[in-house]
PDB file of C-alpha atoms and ligand atoms in Angstrom:
ATOM      1  CA  MET A   1       4.818  -5.670  33.797  1.00 97.00           C
ATOM      2  CA  GLN A   2       4.540  -9.274  34.080  1.00 97.00           C
ATOM      3  CA  ILE A   3       5.217 -11.137  30.518  1.00 98.00           C
ATOM      4  CA  ASP A   4       4.762 -14.979  30.319  1.00 98.00           C
ATOM      5  CA  VAL A   5       5.703 -16.426  26.932  1.00 98.00           C
ATOM      6  CA  ILE A   6       4.694 -19.950  25.588  1.00 98.00           C
ATOM      7  CA  SER A   7       6.754 -21.607  23.064  1.00 98.00           C
ATOM      8  CA  ILE A   8       8.281 -24.899  21.789  1.00 97.00           C
ATOM      9  CA  PHE A   9      11.581 -23.282  21.452  1.00 96.00           C
ATOM     10  CA  PRO A  10      11.972 -21.235  24.610  1.00 97.00           C
ATOM     11  CA  GLU A  11      16.013 -20.660  23.771  1.00 96.00           C
ATOM     12  CA  TYR A  12      14.662 -18.654  20.888  1.00 95.00           C
ATOM     13  CA  LEU A  13      13.465 -15.914  23.688  1.00 96.00           C
ATOM     14  CA  ASP A  14      16.936 -15.344  25.069  1.00 95.00           C
ATOM     15  CA  PRO A  15      17.413 -11.982  23.634  1.00 93.00           C
ATOM     16  CA  LEU A  16      14.749 -10.805  26.118  1.00 92.00           C
ATOM     17  CA  ARG A  17      17.528 -11.085  28.902  1.00 91.00           C
ATOM     18  CA  HIS A  18      19.811  -8.777  27.009  1.00 89.00           C
ATOM     19  CA  ALA A  19      20.345  -4.882  26.512  1.00 87.00           C
ATOM     20  CA  LEU A  20      17.211  -2.683  27.152  1.00 87.00           C
ATOM     21  CA  LEU A  21      14.895  -5.513  28.167  1.00 90.00           C
ATOM     22  CA  GLY A  22      17.701  -7.061  30.390  1.00 91.00           C
ATOM     23  CA  ARG A  23      17.830  -3.801  32.167  1.00 91.00           C
ATOM     24  CA  ALA A  24      14.087  -3.473  32.647  1.00 93.00           C
ATOM     25  CA  ILE A  25      14.239  -6.916  34.192  1.00 93.00           C
ATOM     26  CA  GLU A  26      17.047  -5.900  36.436  1.00 93.00           C
ATOM     27  CA  GLN A  27      15.206  -2.571  37.314  1.00 91.00           C
ATOM     28  CA  GLY A  28      12.382  -4.801  38.554  1.00 93.00           C
ATOM     29  CA  THR A  29      10.229  -3.247  35.662  1.00 94.00           C
ATOM     30  CA  LEU A  30       9.702  -5.990  33.957  1.00 96.00           C
ATOM     31  CA  GLN A  31       9.349  -9.784  34.961  1.00 96.00           C
ATOM     32  CA  VAL A  32       9.617 -12.400  32.263  1.00 96.00           C
ATOM     33  CA  ARG A  33       8.813 -16.248  32.468  1.00 97.00           C
ATOM     34  CA  VAL A  34       9.297 -18.340  29.390  1.00 97.00           C
ATOM     35  CA  HIS A  35       7.452 -21.665  29.478  1.00 98.00           C
ATOM     36  CA  ASN A  36       8.104 -24.984  27.255  1.00 98.00           C
ATOM     37  CA  LEU A  37       4.568 -26.008  25.496  1.00 98.00           C
ATOM     38  CA  ARG A  38       5.929 -29.472  25.692  1.00 97.00           C
ATOM     39  CA  GLN A  39       5.330 -29.555  29.624  1.00 97.00           C
ATOM     40  CA  TRP A  40       1.766 -29.803  28.709  1.00 98.00           C
ATOM     41  CA  ALA A  41       1.960 -32.657  25.994  1.00 98.00           C
ATOM     42  CA  THR A  42       0.499 -36.014  26.885  1.00 95.00           C
ATOM     43  CA  GLY A  43       1.225 -39.422  25.568  1.00 90.00           C
ATOM     44  CA  VAL A  44       4.321 -41.093  24.791  1.00 93.00           C
ATOM     45  CA  HIS A  45       5.333 -38.899  21.797  1.00 94.00           C
ATOM     46  CA  GLN A  46       4.486 -35.718  23.739  1.00 95.00           C
ATOM     47  CA  ALA A  47       2.848 -34.434  20.311  1.00 96.00           C
ATOM     48  CA  VAL A  48       1.883 -30.841  20.289  1.00 97.00           C
ATOM     49  CA  ASP A  49       0.696 -30.711  16.683  1.00 97.00           C
ATOM     50  CA  SER A  50      -1.464 -32.959  14.303  1.00 96.00           C
ATOM     51  CA  ALA A  51      -2.864 -32.879  10.715  1.00 97.00           C
ATOM     52  CA  PRO A  52      -5.391 -30.461   9.793  1.00 97.00           C
ATOM     53  CA  CYS A  53      -9.052 -31.294   9.719  1.00 97.00           C
ATOM     54  CA  GLY A  54     -10.004 -31.263   5.875  1.00 97.00           C
ATOM     55  CA  GLY A  55      -6.804 -32.102   4.735  1.00 97.00           C
ATOM     56  CA  GLY A  56      -3.903 -29.866   3.531  1.00 95.00           C
ATOM     57  CA  PRO A  57      -0.279 -29.460   4.151  1.00 94.00           C
ATOM     58  CA  GLY A  58       1.677 -28.709   7.443  1.00 94.00           C
ATOM     59  CA  MET A  59       0.267 -29.486  10.761  1.00 96.00           C
ATOM     60  CA  VAL A  60      -1.840 -27.559  13.302  1.00 97.00           C
ATOM     61  CA  MET A  61      -1.073 -27.115  16.974  1.00 98.00           C
ATOM     62  CA  LYS A  62      -3.551 -29.210  19.383  1.00 97.00           C
ATOM     63  CA  PRO A  63      -6.101 -27.488  21.663  1.00 98.00           C
ATOM     64  CA  ASP A  64      -5.737 -30.202  24.061  1.00 98.00           C
ATOM     65  CA  VAL A  65      -2.199 -29.070  24.795  1.00 98.00           C
ATOM     66  CA  TRP A  66      -2.660 -25.135  24.383  1.00 98.00           C
ATOM     67  CA  GLY A  67      -5.688 -25.163  26.329  1.00 98.00           C
ATOM     68  CA  PRO A  68      -4.253 -26.602  29.755  1.00 98.00           C
ATOM     69  CA  ALA A  69      -1.054 -24.343  28.931  1.00 98.00           C
ATOM     70  CA  LEU A  70      -3.020 -21.366  28.876  1.00 98.00           C
ATOM     71  CA  ASP A  71      -5.202 -22.110  31.779  1.00 98.00           C
ATOM     72  CA  ASP A  72      -2.130 -22.729  34.019  1.00 98.00           C
ATOM     73  CA  VAL A  73      -0.255 -19.592  32.781  1.00 98.00           C
ATOM     74  CA  ALA A  74      -3.284 -17.452  33.674  1.00 97.00           C
ATOM     75  CA  GLN A  75      -3.570 -18.713  37.191  1.00 94.00           C
ATOM     76  CA  ALA A  76       0.154 -19.514  37.717  1.00 89.00           C
ATOM     77  CA  HIS A  77      -0.652 -23.067  38.346  1.00 89.00           C
ATOM     78  CA  GLY A  78       0.819 -26.453  37.494  1.00 89.00           C
ATOM     79  CA  PRO A  79       4.212 -26.392  35.519  1.00 92.00           C
ATOM     80  CA  ALA A  80       3.640 -22.625  35.036  1.00 93.00           C
ATOM     81  CA  ALA A  81       3.878 -22.225  38.989  1.00 88.00           C
ATOM     82  CA  HIS A  82       7.337 -23.507  38.857  1.00 84.00           C
ATOM     83  CA  ALA A  83       8.815 -21.858  35.810  1.00 87.00           C
ATOM     84  CA  ASP A  84      12.199 -19.760  36.454  1.00 78.00           C
ATOM     85  CA  VAL A  85      11.631 -15.713  36.555  1.00 83.00           C
ATOM     86  CA  TRP A  86      14.255 -14.465  34.335  1.00 77.00           C
ATOM     87  CA  ARG A  87      17.466 -13.052  35.805  1.00 65.00           C
ATOM     88  CA  SER A  88      16.645  -9.807  37.846  1.00 46.00           C
ATOM     89  CA  SER A  89      18.822  -8.652  40.464  1.00 33.00           C
ATOM     90  CA  LEU A  90      16.128  -6.570  42.288  1.00 36.00           C
ATOM     91  CA  PRO A  91      13.508  -7.758  44.269  1.00 38.00           C
ATOM     92  CA  HIS A  92      10.602  -7.512  42.177  1.00 37.00           C
ATOM     93  CA  GLN A  93       7.593  -5.438  43.443  1.00 38.00           C
ATOM     94  CA  ARG A  94       4.143  -5.582  41.889  1.00 40.00           C
ATOM     95  CA  GLN A  95       4.303  -2.685  39.503  1.00 42.00           C
ATOM     96  CA  GLN A  96       1.441  -0.146  39.248  1.00 43.00           C
ATOM     97  CA  ARG A  97       0.041   0.353  35.881  1.00 42.00           C
ATOM     98  CA  HIS A  98       1.102   3.822  34.792  1.00 44.00           C
ATOM     99  CA  ASP A  99      -2.296   4.713  33.678  1.00 41.00           C
ATOM    100  CA  GLN A 100      -3.479   4.018  37.458  1.00 40.00           C
ATOM    101  CA  ARG A 101      -0.435   6.136  38.428  1.00 41.00           C
ATOM    102  CA  GLN A 102      -0.841   9.750  37.069  1.00 41.00           C
ATOM    103  CA  GLY A 103      -4.242  10.864  36.213  1.00 40.00           C
ATOM    104  CA  TYR A 104      -4.270   8.841  32.692  1.00 39.00           C
ATOM    105  CA  ILE A 105      -7.237   9.325  30.915  1.00 40.00           C
ATOM    106  CA  PRO A 106      -7.303   6.476  28.129  1.00 41.00           C
ATOM    107  CA  SER A 107      -8.772   8.250  24.759  1.00 41.00           C
ATOM    108  CA  GLY A 108     -10.738   6.607  22.368  1.00 40.00           C
ATOM    109  CA  TYR A 109      -7.593   5.935  20.234  1.00 40.00           C
ATOM    110  CA  ASP A 110      -6.398   3.565  22.928  1.00 42.00           C
ATOM    111  CA  ARG A 111      -9.004   1.428  22.748  1.00 45.00           C
ATOM    112  CA  PRO A 112      -8.314  -1.687  20.632  1.00 47.00           C
ATOM    113  CA  ARG A 113     -10.404  -1.760  17.443  1.00 48.00           C
ATOM    114  CA  ASP A 114     -11.633  -5.216  18.195  1.00 53.00           C
ATOM    115  CA  CYS A 115     -12.461  -4.748  21.957  1.00 52.00           C
ATOM    116  CA  THR A 116     -15.755  -5.956  22.992  1.00 53.00           C
ATOM    117  CA  GLU A 117     -17.860  -4.200  25.448  1.00 56.00           C
ATOM    118  CA  THR A 118     -17.986  -7.515  27.583  1.00 76.00           C
ATOM    119  CA  GLU A 119     -14.314  -7.765  28.081  1.00 92.00           C
ATOM    120  CA  ASP A 120     -13.192  -7.549  31.759  1.00 95.00           C
ATOM    121  CA  PRO A 121     -10.127  -5.207  31.574  1.00 95.00           C
ATOM    122  CA  SER A 122      -8.555  -6.979  34.691  1.00 96.00           C
ATOM    123  CA  LEU A 123      -7.948 -10.152  32.824  1.00 97.00           C
ATOM    124  CA  PRO A 124      -4.465 -10.745  31.351  1.00 98.00           C
ATOM    125  CA  LEU A 125      -3.869  -9.780  27.609  1.00 98.00           C
ATOM    126  CA  LEU A 126      -3.158 -12.702  25.525  1.00 98.00           C
ATOM    127  CA  LEU A 127      -1.148 -11.751  22.243  1.00 98.00           C
ATOM    128  CA  VAL A 128      -0.982 -14.366  19.646  1.00 98.00           C
ATOM    129  CA  PRO A 129       1.613 -13.515  16.870  1.00 98.00           C
ATOM    130  CA  THR A 130       0.180 -14.679  13.320  1.00 97.00           C
ATOM    131  CA  PRO A 131       0.454 -13.288   9.916  1.00 96.00           C
ATOM    132  CA  ALA A 132      -3.306 -13.452   9.964  1.00 96.00           C
ATOM    133  CA  GLY A 133      -3.427 -11.190  12.922  1.00 97.00           C
ATOM    134  CA  ILE A 134      -4.453  -7.541  12.922  1.00 97.00           C
ATOM    135  CA  PRO A 135      -1.343  -4.990  12.339  1.00 98.00           C
ATOM    136  CA  PHE A 136       0.728  -4.149  15.420  1.00 98.00           C
ATOM    137  CA  THR A 137       1.532  -0.677  15.268  1.00 96.00           C
ATOM    138  CA  GLN A 138       3.047   2.129  17.739  1.00 95.00           C
ATOM    139  CA  ALA A 139      -0.416   3.049  18.969  1.00 95.00           C
ATOM    140  CA  GLN A 140      -0.914  -0.450  20.131  1.00 97.00           C
ATOM    141  CA  ALA A 141       2.517  -0.667  21.690  1.00 97.00           C
ATOM    142  CA  GLN A 142       1.407   2.688  23.626  1.00 96.00           C
ATOM    143  CA  THR A 143      -1.697   1.129  24.783  1.00 97.00           C
ATOM    144  CA  TRP A 144      -0.199  -2.024  25.715  1.00 98.00           C
ATOM    145  CA  SER A 145       2.628  -0.313  27.544  1.00 97.00           C
ATOM    146  CA  THR A 146       0.444   0.169  30.536  1.00 97.00           C
ATOM    147  CA  GLU A 147      -0.506  -3.494  30.813  1.00 98.00           C
ATOM    148  CA  SER A 148       0.251  -5.459  34.176  1.00 97.00           C
ATOM    149  CA  HIS A 149       0.117  -8.982  32.487  1.00 98.00           C
ATOM    150  CA  ILE A 150       0.775 -10.131  28.950  1.00 98.00           C
ATOM    151  CA  VAL A 151       0.991 -13.328  27.705  1.00 98.00           C
ATOM    152  CA  PHE A 152       2.332 -14.506  24.465  1.00 98.00           C
ATOM    153  CA  ALA A 153       1.287 -17.781  22.665  1.00 98.00           C
ATOM    154  CA  CYS A 154       3.952 -18.655  20.115  1.00 98.00           C
ATOM    155  CA  GLY A 155       2.575 -20.956  17.394  1.00 96.00           C
ATOM    156  CA  ARG A 156       4.780 -22.813  14.785  1.00 86.00           C
ATOM    157  CA  TYR A 157       3.363 -25.220  11.936  1.00 76.00           C
ATOM    158  CA  GLU A 158       0.343 -23.867  10.354  1.00 87.00           C
ATOM    159  CA  GLY A 159      -1.048 -22.139  13.490  1.00 93.00           C
ATOM    160  CA  ILE A 160      -2.899 -23.220  16.434  1.00 98.00           C
ATOM    161  CA  ASP A 161      -6.716 -24.736  16.607  1.00 98.00           C
ATOM    162  CA  GLN A 162      -8.981 -21.899  16.592  1.00 98.00           C
ATOM    163  CA  ARG A 163     -10.979 -23.107  19.238  1.00 98.00           C
ATOM    164  CA  VAL A 164      -8.015 -22.380  21.794  1.00 98.00           C
ATOM    165  CA  PHE A 165      -8.761 -18.765  21.312  1.00 97.00           C
ATOM    166  CA  SER A 166     -12.548 -19.056  21.342  1.00 98.00           C
ATOM    167  CA  ASP A 167     -12.036 -20.916  24.728  1.00 98.00           C
ATOM    168  CA  ALA A 168      -9.402 -18.465  26.048  1.00 98.00           C
ATOM    169  CA  GLN A 169     -11.524 -15.520  26.020  1.00 98.00           C
ATOM    170  CA  LYS A 170     -12.969 -16.788  29.357  1.00 97.00           C
ATOM    171  CA  ARG A 171      -9.497 -16.011  30.999  1.00 97.00           C
ATOM    172  CA  TYR A 172      -7.968 -13.337  28.836  1.00 98.00           C
ATOM    173  CA  ARG A 173      -8.406 -10.243  26.406  1.00 98.00           C
ATOM    174  CA  VAL A 174      -7.402 -12.208  23.286  1.00 98.00           C
ATOM    175  CA  ARG A 175      -5.644 -10.591  20.332  1.00 98.00           C
ATOM    176  CA  GLU A 176      -4.208 -12.024  17.299  1.00 98.00           C
ATOM    177  CA  VAL A 177      -1.554  -9.844  16.022  1.00 98.00           C
ATOM    178  CA  SER A 178       0.634  -9.464  13.042  1.00 97.00           C
ATOM    179  CA  ILE A 179       4.022  -7.443  12.656  1.00 98.00           C
ATOM    180  CA  GLY A 180       3.798  -7.066   8.754  1.00 97.00           C
ATOM    181  CA  ASP A 181       2.938  -8.528   5.745  1.00 96.00           C
ATOM    182  CA  TYR A 182       5.478 -11.361   5.327  1.00 96.00           C
ATOM    183  CA  VAL A 183       5.534 -14.788   6.761  1.00 95.00           C
ATOM    184  CA  LEU A 184       7.591 -16.051   9.769  1.00 96.00           C
ATOM    185  CA  ILE A 185       8.356 -19.652  10.706  1.00 95.00           C
ATOM    186  CA  GLY A 186       6.949 -18.982  14.200  1.00 96.00           C
ATOM    187  CA  GLY A 187       5.785 -16.469  16.729  1.00 98.00           C
ATOM    188  CA  GLU A 188       8.847 -16.016  18.664  1.00 98.00           C
ATOM    189  CA  VAL A 189      10.560 -13.367  16.833  1.00 97.00           C
ATOM    190  CA  ALA A 190       7.380 -11.616  16.635  1.00 98.00           C
ATOM    191  CA  THR A 191       7.038 -11.667  20.097  1.00 98.00           C
ATOM    192  CA  LEU A 192      10.566 -10.249  20.584  1.00 97.00           C
ATOM    193  CA  VAL A 193       9.540  -7.281  18.328  1.00 98.00           C
ATOM    194  CA  ILE A 194       6.378  -6.692  19.948  1.00 98.00           C
ATOM    195  CA  THR A 195       7.986  -6.796  23.382  1.00 98.00           C
ATOM    196  CA  GLU A 196      10.757  -4.668  22.833  1.00 96.00           C
ATOM    197  CA  ALA A 197       8.280  -2.182  21.185  1.00 97.00           C
ATOM    198  CA  ILE A 198       5.880  -2.160  24.445  1.00 97.00           C
ATOM    199  CA  VAL A 199       8.690  -2.408  26.983  1.00 96.00           C
ATOM    200  CA  ARG A 200      10.789   0.585  25.611  1.00 95.00           C
ATOM    201  CA  LEU A 201       7.776   2.706  26.346  1.00 95.00           C
ATOM    202  CA  ILE A 202       7.277   1.984  29.995  1.00 95.00           C
ATOM    203  CA  PRO A 203       8.421   5.008  31.978  1.00 91.00           C
ATOM    204  CA  GLY A 204      11.865   4.631  33.315  1.00 89.00           C
ATOM    205  CA  VAL A 205      12.878   1.935  30.727  1.00 90.00           C
ATOM    206  CA  LEU A 206      14.696   4.306  28.249  1.00 83.00           C
ATOM    207  CA  GLY A 207      17.193   6.446  29.776  1.00 73.00           C
ATOM    208  CA  ASN A 208      16.136   9.867  28.422  1.00 63.00           C
ATOM    209  CA  HIS A 209      12.542  10.557  29.136  1.00 60.00           C
ATOM    210  CA  GLN A 210      12.047  12.636  25.968  1.00 59.00           C
ATOM    211  CA  SER A 211      13.744  10.167  23.560  1.00 66.00           C
ATOM    212  CA  HIS A 212      10.502   8.459  22.454  1.00 74.00           C
ATOM    213  CA  GLU A 213       8.533  11.525  21.976  1.00 72.00           C
ATOM    214  CA  ASN A 214      10.350  12.148  18.538  1.00 70.00           C
ATOM    215  CA  ASP A 215      10.186   8.605  17.478  1.00 78.00           C
ATOM    216  CA  SER A 216       9.131   7.755  14.061  1.00 77.00           C
ATOM    217  CA  PHE A 217       5.263   7.083  13.987  1.00 81.00           C
ATOM    218  CA  SER A 218       4.574   9.042  17.478  1.00 75.00           C
ATOM    219  CA  ASP A 219       3.535  12.135  15.613  1.00 86.00           C
ATOM    220  CA  GLY A 220       2.744  10.241  12.425  1.00 92.00           C
ATOM    221  CA  LEU A 221       5.705  11.125  10.542  1.00 96.00           C
ATOM    222  CA  LEU A 222       9.228   9.238   9.914  1.00 97.00           C
ATOM    223  CA  GLU A 223      11.860  10.781  11.846  1.00 95.00           C
ATOM    224  CA  GLY A 224      14.314  12.826   9.812  1.00 97.00           C
ATOM    225  CA  PRO A 225      18.095  12.553   9.809  1.00 97.00           C
ATOM    226  CA  SER A 226      20.501  12.826  12.504  1.00 97.00           C
ATOM    227  CA  PHE A 227      24.249  13.994  12.804  1.00 98.00           C
ATOM    228  CA  THR A 228      26.737  14.183  15.290  1.00 98.00           C
ATOM    229  CA  LYS A 229      30.715  15.355  15.430  1.00 97.00           C
ATOM    230  CA  PRO A 230      33.041  16.004  13.492  1.00 98.00           C
ATOM    231  CA  ARG A 231      31.448  18.631  11.595  1.00 98.00           C
ATOM    232  CA  GLN A 232      33.177  17.594   8.484  1.00 98.00           C
ATOM    233  CA  TRP A 233      33.735  13.767   7.862  1.00 98.00           C
ATOM    234  CA  ARG A 234      35.193  12.217   4.553  1.00 98.00           C
ATOM    235  CA  GLY A 235      34.419  15.318   2.695  1.00 98.00           C
ATOM    236  CA  LEU A 236      30.794  15.545   4.098  1.00 98.00           C
ATOM    237  CA  ASP A 237      29.281  18.402   6.024  1.00 98.00           C
ATOM    238  CA  VAL A 238      26.762  18.286   8.938  1.00 98.00           C
ATOM    239  CA  PRO A 239      24.044  20.655   7.610  1.00 98.00           C
ATOM    240  CA  GLU A 240      24.819  24.332   8.230  1.00 97.00           C
ATOM    241  CA  ILE A 241      21.520  25.382  10.169  1.00 98.00           C
ATOM    242  CA  LEU A 242      22.296  22.955  13.179  1.00 98.00           C
ATOM    243  CA  PHE A 243      24.971  25.074  14.138  1.00 98.00           C
ATOM    244  CA  SER A 244      22.847  28.191  13.551  1.00 97.00           C
ATOM    245  CA  GLY A 245      21.941  28.537  17.438  1.00 98.00           C
ATOM    246  CA  ASN A 246      18.576  29.338  15.818  1.00 98.00           C
ATOM    247  CA  HIS A 247      16.296  26.837  17.811  1.00 98.00           C
ATOM    248  CA  ALA A 248      13.135  27.803  16.132  1.00 98.00           C
ATOM    249  CA  ASN A 249      14.926  27.448  12.807  1.00 98.00           C
ATOM    250  CA  ILE A 250      16.276  24.162  13.857  1.00 98.00           C
ATOM    251  CA  ASP A 251      12.727  22.875  15.079  1.00 97.00           C
ATOM    252  CA  ARG A 252      11.362  23.941  11.656  1.00 98.00           C
ATOM    253  CA  TRP A 253      14.190  22.450   9.768  1.00 98.00           C
ATOM    254  CA  ARG A 254      13.776  19.000  11.605  1.00 98.00           C
ATOM    255  CA  ARG A 255      10.103  19.124  10.766  1.00 97.00           C
ATOM    256  CA  ASP A 256      10.873  19.580   7.168  1.00 98.00           C
ATOM    257  CA  GLN A 257      13.446  16.893   6.883  1.00 98.00           C
ATOM    258  CA  ALA A 258      10.445  14.345   8.483  1.00 97.00           C
ATOM    259  CA  LEU A 259       7.896  15.873   6.197  1.00 98.00           C
ATOM    260  CA  LEU A 260      10.203  15.212   3.084  1.00 98.00           C
ATOM    261  CA  ARG A 261      11.555  11.833   4.027  1.00 98.00           C
ATOM    262  CA  THR A 262       7.915  10.585   4.700  1.00 98.00           C
ATOM    263  CA  MET A 263       6.806  12.028   1.482  1.00 98.00           C
ATOM    264  CA  GLN A 264       9.632   9.974  -0.433  1.00 98.00           C
ATOM    265  CA  ARG A 265       9.410   6.689   1.728  1.00 98.00           C
ATOM    266  CA  ARG A 266       6.004   6.430   3.058  1.00 97.00           C
ATOM    267  CA  PRO A 267       3.388   8.935   1.290  1.00 97.00           C
ATOM    268  CA  ASP A 268       0.664   6.843   2.676  1.00 96.00           C
ATOM    269  CA  LEU A 269       1.208   8.445   6.209  1.00 96.00           C
ATOM    270  CA  LEU A 270       0.833  12.083   4.941  1.00 96.00           C
ATOM    271  CA  SER A 271      -2.767  11.569   4.468  1.00 95.00           C
ATOM    272  CA  THR A 272      -3.409  10.389   8.116  1.00 92.00           C
ATOM    273  CA  ILE A 273      -2.138  13.409   9.670  1.00 94.00           C
ATOM    274  CA  GLU A 274      -2.953  17.266   9.819  1.00 95.00           C
ATOM    275  CA  LEU A 275      -0.566  19.672   7.869  1.00 96.00           C
ATOM    276  CA  SER A 276      -0.123  23.178   8.547  1.00 97.00           C
ATOM    277  CA  PRO A 277       0.470  25.782   5.996  1.00 98.00           C
ATOM    278  CA  GLU A 278       4.108  25.685   6.623  1.00 98.00           C
ATOM    279  CA  ASP A 279       4.255  22.030   6.169  1.00 97.00           C
ATOM    280  CA  ARG A 280       2.514  22.160   2.896  1.00 98.00           C
ATOM    281  CA  ARG A 281       4.914  24.913   1.675  1.00 98.00           C
ATOM    282  CA  CYS A 282       7.909  22.682   2.440  1.00 98.00           C
ATOM    283  CA  LEU A 283       6.273  19.691   0.496  1.00 98.00           C
ATOM    284  CA  GLU A 284       5.424  21.924  -2.509  1.00 98.00           C
ATOM    285  CA  LEU A 285       9.070  23.439  -2.597  1.00 97.00           C
ATOM    286  CA  GLY A 286      10.628  20.136  -2.224  1.00 97.00           C
ATOM    287  CA  HIS A 287      13.011  21.085   0.339  1.00 97.00           C
ATOM    288  CA  SER A 288      12.945  23.250   3.587  1.00 97.00           C
ATOM    289  CA  PRO A 289      12.230  26.865   3.091  1.00 96.00           C
ATOM    290  CA  VAL A 290      14.907  27.585   6.217  1.00 96.00           C
ATOM    291  CA  ASP A 291      17.347  25.432   4.548  1.00 93.00           C
ATOM    292  CA  ASP A 292      20.406  27.933   3.326  1.00 84.00           C
ATOM    293  CA  SER A 293      21.951  25.275   0.993  1.00 86.00           C
ATOM    294  CA  HIS A 294      18.960  25.623  -1.355  1.00 80.00           C
ATOM    295  CA  GLN A 295      19.474  29.248  -1.910  1.00 72.00           C
ATOM    296  CA  PRO A 296      21.148  30.346  -5.243  1.00 69.00           C
ATOM    297  CA  ARG A 297      24.823  31.217  -4.597  1.00 61.00           C
ATOM    298  CA  GLY A 298      26.162  34.544  -5.591  1.00 55.00           C
TER     299      GLY A 298
HETATM  300 CL1  6GU B   1       3.328 -11.948  14.258  1.00 91.28          CL
HETATM  301  N1  6GU B   1       3.696 -14.295  13.152  1.00 91.28           N
HETATM  302  C1  6GU B   1       4.137 -14.923  12.117  1.00 91.28           C
HETATM  303  N2  6GU B   1       4.493 -16.452  12.491  1.00 91.28           N
HETATM  304  N3  6GU B   1       4.367 -14.478  11.019  1.00 91.28           N
HETATM  305  C2  6GU B   1       4.170 -13.161  10.835  1.00 91.28           C
HETATM  306  C3  6GU B   1       3.799 -12.456  11.780  1.00 91.28           C
HETATM  307  C4  6GU B   1       3.555 -12.902  12.913  1.00 91.28           C
HETATM  308  N4  6GU B   1       3.806 -11.087  11.399  1.00 91.28           N
HETATM  309  C5  6GU B   1       4.125 -11.238  10.220  1.00 91.28           C
HETATM  310  N5  6GU B   1       4.354 -12.610   9.691  1.00 91.28           N
END
């Protein structure tokens, strides 16, 4: 996967080099280029923003700067052609999209809700982080983990002139996305969040293949609690059932912990998933029926 980020604060994207993302770069799975928007600014002051039409507070980022930047990044022209590819120890091979690899059948669920029939799927994906965007979800992270080229346009100030995105539809599939109901100063941190959520789902990026199958949200529930050794710590015991060796009971208990936690913290999620009779029993009891610690002691 190739990721290009356009920002007036390229150093803000430095965390992309580290940890899991840094390793994906070294594996050759991920190629990252970060572009300073000011390279496309013209005029003596190299202004990237200007007062909003119609008045009001703040500044709006200029279309005559963003337009050429997006043109060049789509085609690897101009300043975009000379951008450093971020540190990667392996020679980069053009990665096949994993939906082209293994008999992948895109489901209706994978199709973005605002996708228009006329969009060319071979165009790069342009993600524009904005609190006014459609909510970014785990389902979208799954869908986008098969993209071959994603470009992030990081806005600051009061946003980017809307005509930039109307025009960019000629060269990109454009999505304005929000990472939550709060306001950030700019799109950079949201870009880090979205990139991490997507890249960890690319096969081979996480060490353990199964480790994202039990993620919170992948089955529509929050993940339940985890425990490790020592068995007793500061007077607190690991739940007995986890040492029972009965894997059917352990799986049931884990499912029940996920259900109970979801009911307590995110009851809105429970209405979106299918509950079995066993699931309902646990939620009605308020504890797992396989949990001995809830039996009256004799
Ligand atoms: Cl994606 N961008 C900005 N600037 N603020 C946000 C956001 C994104 N999501 C929530 N707040």
